[in-house]
Amino acid sequence: HQRLGNGSRFNHGSFIAGGHECTASRWRCDATPAGSVAQALNLSATVTDSAVALTPGILRRLASMLYDALLLIGVVAALVLLPHILYGMASGRTAASWLMWMHFIAVLAAYFVWFWSHGGQTLAMKTWKIRLVDARGPHENPHRRVASMRALLRHVLCWPSLLLFGVGLFWALFDRDRQFLHDRLAGTRLVTAA
């Protein structure tokens, strides 16, 4: 049990206020006297503030994205350019441009989806101590694994978020949890890794 400043007790996602047990994850009490409701709202604000505190700063996230872009130059060179160069040398012709683009898109998707769904961190995110987690569930659990389909959805949503004048990045300035727009839409969130 943790005793709050107003005399209420908090224990593993619930708290005792005015003799009634309230569940923090659902933000409601079984009985709702005026004092209990006010205390539940105060606890909600506290948990939201702590979720923002766990969120890496915007500049740190942008630095991680830039580092990922630099690392991807090597990945694309090895997994996209090299195979097409070898194919051209062996066959005496180049692959169709649409096939090269599809190959490029598939490699990027595989890179991000694999890392996000297996540990929640790309190589750059490990360096900057940032982890991607599933936004559903209590904020105090920093190890909510992202499913492959959710990671793919985030990857797809990242492109318009970035390419439309970075609107998805500017969104973080106004978002209550300081999350990017593609994270908000995909049901994911970035947190500070231990």
XYZ file of N, CA and C in Angstrom:
582
model
N 0.843 -1.194 0.000
C 0.000 0.000 0.000
C 0.874 1.237 0.000
N 0.442 2.231 -0.765
C 1.138 3.523 -0.763
C 0.134 4.567 -0.314
N 0.473 5.375 0.685
C -0.465 6.365 1.195
C -0.322 7.652 0.408
N -1.447 8.150 -0.137
C -1.448 9.384 -0.913
C -1.543 10.571 0.033
N -1.287 11.777 -0.513
C -1.278 12.967 0.324
C -2.617 13.265 0.975
N -3.725 12.829 0.364
C -5.046 13.120 0.915
C -5.530 12.050 1.881
N -4.640 11.110 2.273
C -5.009 10.085 3.228
C -5.530 8.819 2.582
N -5.690 8.813 1.251
C -6.150 7.623 0.552
C -4.986 6.660 0.382
N -5.283 5.401 0.188
C -4.248 4.395 -0.004
C -4.318 3.849 -1.419
N -3.139 3.685 -2.057
C -3.037 3.191 -3.436
C -2.351 1.833 -3.416
N -2.917 0.851 -4.125
C -2.337 -0.500 -4.123
C -2.585 -1.177 -5.452
N -1.515 -1.335 -6.282
C -1.570 -2.122 -7.522
C -2.752 -1.750 -8.412
N -2.858 -0.493 -8.804
C -3.880 -0.090 -9.761
C -5.217 0.244 -9.130
N -5.356 0.160 -7.803
C -6.594 0.564 -7.147
C -6.246 1.380 -5.915
N -7.213 2.140 -5.399
C -6.945 2.904 -4.202
C -8.199 2.956 -3.339
N -7.988 3.194 -2.060
C -9.094 3.293 -1.107
C -9.304 4.766 -0.822
N -10.496 5.253 -1.117
C -10.799 6.661 -0.868
C -12.182 6.745 -0.247
N -12.261 7.356 0.893
C -13.559 7.513 1.544
C -14.206 6.178 1.853
N -13.390 5.140 2.085
C -13.930 3.831 2.409
C -14.356 3.025 1.203
N -14.115 3.501 -0.017
C -14.522 2.806 -1.230
C -13.300 2.490 -2.073
N -13.262 1.299 -2.673
C -12.115 0.918 -3.502
C -12.367 1.378 -4.931
N -11.400 2.086 -5.489
C -11.515 2.605 -6.847
C -10.446 1.956 -7.715
N -10.794 1.639 -8.951
C -9.849 1.020 -9.874
C -9.282 2.081 -10.781
N -7.954 2.301 -10.712
C -7.326 3.385 -11.464
C -7.407 3.160 -12.953
N -7.336 1.883 -13.404
C -7.316 1.627 -14.843
C -8.652 1.928 -15.487
N -9.747 1.905 -14.678
C -11.068 2.181 -15.236
C -11.600 3.546 -14.836
N -10.899 4.196 -13.920
C -11.254 5.532 -13.446
C -12.692 5.583 -12.907
N -13.083 4.586 -12.139
C -14.402 4.660 -11.529
C -14.346 3.982 -10.163
N -15.317 4.313 -9.328
C -15.450 3.685 -8.024
C -16.765 2.938 -8.005
N -16.826 1.865 -7.219
C -18.080 1.141 -7.086
C -19.136 2.012 -6.406
N -18.719 2.804 -5.433
C -19.603 3.787 -4.820
C -18.976 5.142 -5.068
N -19.781 6.171 -5.338
C -19.188 7.418 -5.809
C -19.654 8.626 -5.013
N -19.313 8.731 -3.741
C -19.537 9.988 -3.027
C -18.711 11.096 -3.675
N -19.087 12.348 -3.434
C -18.420 13.473 -4.095
C -16.922 13.465 -3.845
N -16.495 13.155 -2.611
C -15.066 13.144 -2.296
C -14.326 12.080 -3.077
N -14.946 10.892 -3.231
C -14.286 9.799 -3.951
C -14.108 10.139 -5.423
N -15.098 10.783 -6.021
C -15.008 11.155 -7.438
C -13.872 12.149 -7.633
N -13.793 13.134 -6.770
C -12.718 14.131 -6.882
C -11.361 13.474 -6.748
N -11.246 12.511 -5.820
C -9.966 11.836 -5.627
C -9.624 10.967 -6.837
N -10.651 10.329 -7.433
C -10.412 9.515 -8.629
C -9.926 10.392 -9.774
N -10.514 11.587 -9.922
C -10.083 12.495 -10.984
C -8.663 12.976 -10.744
N -8.317 13.243 -9.488
C -6.950 13.651 -9.169
C -5.963 12.541 -9.492
N -6.325 11.295 -9.179
C -5.439 10.167 -9.472
C -5.288 9.997 -10.980
N -6.391 10.212 -11.733
C -6.323 10.119 -13.198
C -5.320 11.113 -13.753
N -5.363 12.345 -13.236
C -4.431 13.369 -13.705
C -3.005 12.992 -13.353
N -2.819 12.398 -12.169
C -1.469 12.000 -11.742
C -0.917 10.924 -12.654
N -1.739 9.921 -12.998
C -1.279 8.836 -13.867
C -0.974 9.364 -15.259
N -1.812 10.309 -15.780
C -1.540 10.902 -17.092
C -0.227 11.667 -17.068
N 0.015 12.423 -15.989
C 1.278 13.155 -15.869
C 2.457 12.191 -15.845
N 2.299 11.042 -15.156
C 3.401 10.093 -15.094
C 3.626 9.427 -16.438
N 2.549 9.261 -17.245
C 2.704 8.701 -18.593
C 3.514 9.652 -19.466
N 3.264 10.970 -19.318
C 4.039 11.954 -20.070
C 5.492 11.914 -19.618
N 5.719 11.736 -18.319
C 7.086 11.697 -17.796
C 7.863 10.501 -18.344
N 7.173 9.397 -18.636
C 7.832 8.217 -19.190
C 8.123 8.358 -20.683
N 7.529 9.355 -21.319
C 7.695 9.551 -22.749
C 9.007 10.274 -23.032
N 9.858 9.713 -23.924
C 11.111 10.410 -24.265
C 10.812 11.767 -24.899
N 11.721 12.701 -24.736
C 11.539 14.015 -25.328
C 11.465 13.955 -26.854
N 10.844 14.957 -27.450
C 10.647 14.973 -28.898
C 11.988 14.999 -29.637
N 12.925 15.815 -29.171
C 14.230 15.886 -29.836
C 14.969 14.556 -29.762
N 14.821 13.874 -28.645
C 15.456 12.561 -28.499
C 14.863 11.552 -29.469
N 13.542 11.594 -29.642
C 12.891 10.684 -30.598
C 13.286 11.011 -32.029
N 13.405 12.295 -32.346
C 13.819 12.691 -33.689
C 15.266 12.279 -33.960
N 16.122 12.393 -32.948
C 17.517 11.958 -33.101
C 17.583 10.460 -33.363
N 16.727 9.704 -32.676
C 16.669 8.255 -32.896
C 16.216 7.944 -34.314
N 15.235 8.690 -34.819
C 14.753 8.486 -36.190
C 15.863 8.784 -37.201
N 16.611 9.847 -36.966
C 17.718 10.198 -37.862
C 18.788 9.109 -37.850
N 19.093 8.596 -36.676
C 20.085 7.516 -36.558
C 19.606 6.262 -37.294
N 18.312 5.953 -37.161
C 17.744 4.820 -37.890
C 17.884 5.019 -39.399
N 17.662 6.244 -39.860
C 17.793 6.530 -41.294
C 19.214 6.273 -41.777
N 20.196 6.653 -40.961
C 21.604 6.414 -41.328
C 21.916 4.918 -41.358
N 21.401 4.188 -40.369
C 21.634 2.746 -40.338
C 20.970 2.046 -41.524
N 19.837 2.573 -41.939
C 19.100 1.952 -43.045
C 19.828 2.096 -44.380
N 20.737 3.052 -44.491
C 21.528 3.170 -45.720
C 22.299 1.875 -45.948
N 22.909 1.358 -44.892
C 23.648 0.099 -44.997
C 22.734 -1.087 -45.245
N 21.575 -1.103 -44.573
C 20.622 -2.203 -44.752
C 20.113 -2.245 -46.186
N 19.750 -1.084 -46.712
C 19.239 -1.013 -48.087
C 20.334 -1.368 -49.092
N 21.555 -0.911 -48.831
C 22.665 -1.241 -49.733
C 22.887 -2.746 -49.800
N 22.818 -3.414 -48.640
C 23.089 -4.851 -48.588
C 21.927 -5.693 -49.094
N 20.704 -5.275 -48.774
C 19.552 -6.128 -49.064
C 18.742 -5.715 -50.288
N 18.992 -4.522 -50.804
C 18.258 -4.074 -51.999
C 19.215 -3.836 -53.167
N 20.171 -2.932 -53.002
C 21.055 -2.579 -54.119
C 21.937 -3.749 -54.555
N 22.582 -4.399 -53.601
C 23.497 -5.485 -53.944
C 22.817 -6.612 -54.722
N 21.649 -7.116 -54.289
C 20.982 -8.162 -55.071
C 20.645 -7.730 -56.495
N 20.230 -6.466 -56.663
C 19.874 -5.993 -58.004
C 21.119 -5.802 -58.878
N 22.215 -5.388 -58.264
C 23.475 -5.284 -59.020
C 23.931 -6.668 -59.479
N 23.870 -7.632 -58.576
C 24.264 -8.998 -58.937
C 23.349 -9.574 -60.006
N 22.062 -9.305 -59.886
C 21.104 -9.770 -60.898
C 21.417 -9.151 -62.258
N 21.722 -7.861 -62.255
C 22.049 -7.177 -63.510
C 23.320 -7.717 -64.141
N 24.329 -8.009 -63.315
C 25.586 -8.557 -63.839
C 25.381 -9.959 -64.409
N 24.547 -10.754 -63.745
C 24.334 -12.136 -64.186
C 23.438 -12.226 -65.412
N 22.435 -11.362 -65.489
C 21.457 -11.479 -66.579
C 21.678 -10.476 -67.707
N 22.467 -9.459 -67.443
C 22.693 -8.441 -68.467
C 21.539 -7.467 -68.605
N 20.632 -7.449 -67.665
C 19.508 -6.500 -67.701
C 19.127 -6.128 -66.277
N 18.374 -5.059 -66.146
C 17.956 -4.611 -64.814
C 16.515 -5.021 -64.545
N 16.203 -5.146 -63.290
C 14.826 -5.475 -62.910
C 13.924 -4.275 -63.175
N 12.643 -4.546 -63.334
C 11.665 -3.473 -63.552
C 11.676 -2.523 -62.355
N 11.458 -1.253 -62.629
C 11.518 -0.260 -61.552
C 10.467 -0.539 -60.475
N 9.278 -1.010 -60.861
C 8.251 -1.294 -59.854
C 8.702 -2.421 -58.921
N 9.445 -3.377 -59.470
C 9.931 -4.480 -58.658
C 10.988 -3.996 -57.665
N 11.837 -3.071 -58.107
C 12.841 -2.508 -57.204
C 12.184 -1.732 -56.066
N 11.129 -0.974 -56.403
C 10.418 -0.216 -55.370
C 9.727 -1.150 -54.384
N 9.113 -2.204 -54.883
C 8.454 -3.170 -54.009
C 9.471 -3.848 -53.081
N 10.628 -4.168 -53.634
C 11.701 -4.771 -52.854
C 12.146 -3.816 -51.747
N 12.335 -2.562 -52.100
C 12.754 -1.533 -51.158
C 11.737 -1.384 -50.017
N 10.450 -1.292 -50.370
C 9.385 -1.131 -49.373
C 9.306 -2.346 -48.461
N 9.462 -3.539 -49.048
C 9.391 -4.780 -48.260
C 10.540 -4.865 -47.254
N 11.731 -4.448 -47.669
C 12.887 -4.484 -46.761
C 12.685 -3.525 -45.589
N 12.209 -2.317 -45.871
C 11.962 -1.354 -44.789
C 10.903 -1.878 -43.818
N 9.808 -2.419 -44.374
C 8.737 -2.939 -43.525
C 9.247 -4.089 -42.658
N 10.009 -4.989 -43.259
C 10.537 -6.139 -42.511
C 11.459 -5.678 -41.381
N 12.304 -4.689 -41.661
C 13.232 -4.163 -40.648
C 12.468 -3.638 -39.432
N 11.530 -2.720 -39.688
C 10.827 -2.089 -38.573
C 9.873 -3.043 -37.873
N 9.092 -3.795 -38.616
C 8.116 -4.702 -37.994
C 8.818 -5.754 -37.146
N 9.928 -6.287 -37.639
C 10.649 -7.293 -36.871
C 11.144 -6.735 -35.538
N 11.831 -5.598 -35.584
C 12.388 -5.042 -34.354
C 11.292 -4.553 -33.404
N 10.256 -3.911 -33.930
C 9.198 -3.401 -33.063
C 8.411 -4.516 -32.394
N 8.251 -5.643 -33.075
C 7.470 -6.746 -32.494
C 8.343 -7.751 -31.739
N 9.661 -7.572 -31.778
C 10.581 -8.438 -31.043
C 11.464 -7.573 -30.131
N 10.889 -7.123 -29.053
C 11.641 -6.305 -28.102
C 11.288 -4.836 -28.143
N 10.610 -4.377 -29.209
C 10.151 -2.995 -29.269
C 11.212 -1.958 -29.574
N 12.401 -2.393 -30.013
C 13.477 -1.434 -30.252
C 14.246 -1.772 -31.524
N 14.422 -0.772 -32.390
C 15.360 -0.903 -33.494
C 16.757 -0.677 -32.919
N 17.769 -0.807 -33.755
C 19.139 -0.591 -33.275
C 19.328 0.830 -32.752
N 18.753 1.794 -33.463
C 18.869 3.190 -33.027
C 18.102 3.430 -31.731
N 16.934 2.812 -31.597
C 16.128 2.991 -30.389
C 16.835 2.411 -29.168
N 17.609 1.336 -29.352
C 18.386 0.788 -28.247
C 19.444 1.787 -27.793
N 20.081 2.438 -28.764
C 21.105 3.426 -28.439
C 20.523 4.600 -27.662
N 19.336 5.050 -28.084
C 18.702 6.209 -27.457
C 17.771 5.826 -26.305
N 17.741 4.524 -25.960
C 16.936 4.028 -24.835
C 15.459 4.401 -24.977
N 14.909 4.040 -26.125
C 13.492 4.258 -26.421
C 12.887 2.910 -26.772
N 11.678 2.637 -26.263
C 11.010 1.375 -26.554
C 9.587 1.646 -27.050
N 9.152 0.857 -28.039
C 7.781 0.926 -28.523
C 6.960 -0.129 -27.791
N 5.823 0.286 -27.224
C 4.955 -0.645 -26.514
C 3.527 -0.477 -27.004
N 2.695 -1.460 -26.684
C 1.271 -1.387 -26.989
C 0.642 -0.395 -26.021
N -0.122 0.548 -26.557
C -0.693 1.603 -25.713
C -1.869 1.115 -24.886
N -2.429 -0.031 -25.217
C -3.565 -0.543 -24.453
C -3.075 -1.139 -23.140
N -3.808 -0.888 -22.072
C -3.407 -1.428 -20.779
C -2.829 -0.341 -19.899
N -2.445 -0.702 -18.664
C -1.960 0.298 -17.705
C -0.619 0.878 -18.121
N -0.447 2.190 -17.905
C 0.795 2.874 -18.293
C 1.993 2.415 -17.472
N 1.731 1.858 -16.273
C 2.868 1.510 -15.430
C 3.580 0.240 -15.877
N 3.031 -0.488 -16.867
C 3.678 -1.698 -17.372
C 4.512 -1.336 -18.595
N 5.857 -1.280 -18.500
C 6.692 -0.820 -19.607
C 7.059 -1.918 -20.601
N 6.474 -3.110 -20.469
C 6.888 -4.227 -21.318
C 5.722 -4.824 -22.091
N 4.785 -4.007 -22.534
C 3.654 -4.504 -23.304
C 4.100 -4.730 -24.746
N 4.253 -5.976 -25.135
C 4.777 -6.324 -26.459
C 3.819 -5.865 -27.562
N 4.382 -5.361 -28.651
C 3.604 -4.930 -29.804
C 3.445 -6.113 -30.757
N 2.215 -6.443 -31.124
C 1.962 -7.535 -32.062
C 2.451 -7.141 -33.453
N 2.747 -8.131 -34.274
C 3.295 -7.871 -35.620
C 2.356 -7.021 -36.469
N 1.055 -7.300 -36.420
C 0.101 -6.526 -37.236
C 0.010 -5.082 -36.759
N 0.107 -4.862 -35.457
C 0.088 -3.488 -34.943
C 1.372 -2.756 -35.335
N 2.492 -3.475 -35.319
C 3.764 -2.877 -35.749
C 3.693 -2.517 -37.229
N 3.083 -3.387 -38.032
C 2.930 -3.098 -39.468
C 2.029 -1.889 -39.678
N 0.940 -1.808 -38.906
C 0.041 -0.657 -39.010
C 0.793 0.627 -38.680
N 1.611 0.603 -37.637
C 2.390 1.796 -37.286
C 3.343 2.177 -38.412
N 3.983 1.173 -39.015
C 4.907 1.447 -40.119
C 4.186 2.116 -41.292
N 3.011 1.598 -41.634
C 2.233 2.174 -42.747
C 1.823 3.605 -42.418
N 1.395 3.845 -41.189
C 0.942 5.182 -40.794
C 2.089 6.178 -40.653
N 3.301 5.681 -40.442
C 4.456 6.574 -40.323
C 4.693 7.376 -41.594
N 4.462 6.748 -42.749
C 4.799 7.407 -44.015
C 4.010 8.686 -44.243
N 2.650 8.653 -44.205
C 1.944 9.939 -44.358
C 2.237 10.901 -43.206
N 2.465 10.357 -42.019
C 2.773 11.197 -40.866
C 4.045 12.011 -41.100
N 5.022 11.405 -41.769
C 6.292 12.086 -42.061
C 6.234 12.903 -43.341
N 5.669 12.307 -44.391
C 5.740 12.926 -45.717
C 4.774 14.084 -45.915
N 3.700 14.146 -45.130
C 2.776 15.278 -45.236
C 3.273 16.418 -44.347
N 4.454 16.921 -44.693
C 5.069 18.063 -44.014
C 5.294 17.798 -42.522
N 5.472 16.529 -42.162
C 5.755 16.187 -40.775
C 4.616 16.451 -39.812
N 3.372 16.448 -40.333
C 2.223 16.775 -39.489
C 2.108 15.824 -38.306
N 2.469 14.545 -38.516
C 2.377 13.571 -37.432
C 3.386 13.807 -36.328
N 4.495 14.472 -36.674
C 5.504 14.795 -35.663
C 5.087 16.030 -34.872
N 4.546 17.037 -35.576
C 4.081 18.252 -34.896
C 2.920 17.952 -33.953
N 2.187 16.889 -34.257
C 1.066 16.477 -33.418
C 1.507 16.297 -31.967
N 2.735 15.809 -31.765
C 3.230 15.526 -30.415
C 3.265 16.779 -29.540
N 3.338 17.955 -30.150
C 3.363 19.198 -29.368
C 2.034 19.453 -28.674
N 0.945 18.857 -29.214
C -0.392 19.115 -28.684
C -1.026 17.872 -28.054
N -0.437 16.707 -28.286
C -0.991 15.465 -27.759
C -0.847 15.426 -26.237
N -1.864 14.921 -25.552
C -1.842 14.923 -24.077
C -0.726 14.065 -23.505
N -0.292 13.015 -24.259
C 0.805 12.158 -23.811
C 2.087 12.416 -24.582
N 2.115 13.483 -25.402
C 3.268 13.858 -26.216
C 3.650 12.756 -27.220
N 2.641 12.019 -27.702
C 2.885 10.954 -28.672
C 2.721 11.481 -30.094
N 3.419 10.841 -31.048
C 3.257 11.193 -32.450
C 1.874 10.735 -32.937
N 1.396 11.332 -34.017
C 0.064 11.006 -34.533
C -0.031 9.545 -34.953
N 1.032 9.012 -35.589
C 0.953 7.617 -36.038
C 0.889 6.658 -34.853
N 1.501 7.030 -33.714
C 1.377 6.196 -32.515
C -0.038 6.267 -31.961
N -0.604 7.454 -31.945
C -1.968 7.622 -31.443
C -2.944 6.786 -32.271
N -2.789 6.808 -33.604
C -3.702 6.067 -34.486
C -3.455 4.569 -34.449
N -2.217 4.163 -34.290
C -1.875 2.734 -34.319
C -2.072 2.052 -32.976
N -2.304 2.818 -31.909
C -2.465 2.213 -30.586
C -1.145 1.789 -29.984
N -0.091 2.542 -30.307
C 1.238 2.267 -29.742
C 1.710 3.523 -29.019
N 2.797 3.378 -28.248
C 3.381 4.553 -27.619
C 4.874 4.310 -27.423
N 5.621 5.390 -27.424
C 7.070 5.330 -27.175
C 7.314 5.681 -25.718
N 8.123 4.841 -25.057
C 8.442 5.086 -23.647
C 9.956 5.023 -23.478
N 10.426 5.554 -22.375
C 11.850 5.488 -22.056
C 12.193 4.073 -21.601
N 13.179 3.466 -22.256
C 13.594 2.108 -21.900
C 14.486 2.153 -20.680
N 14.439 1.096 -19.886
C 15.263 1.023 -18.686
C 16.722 0.895 -19.092
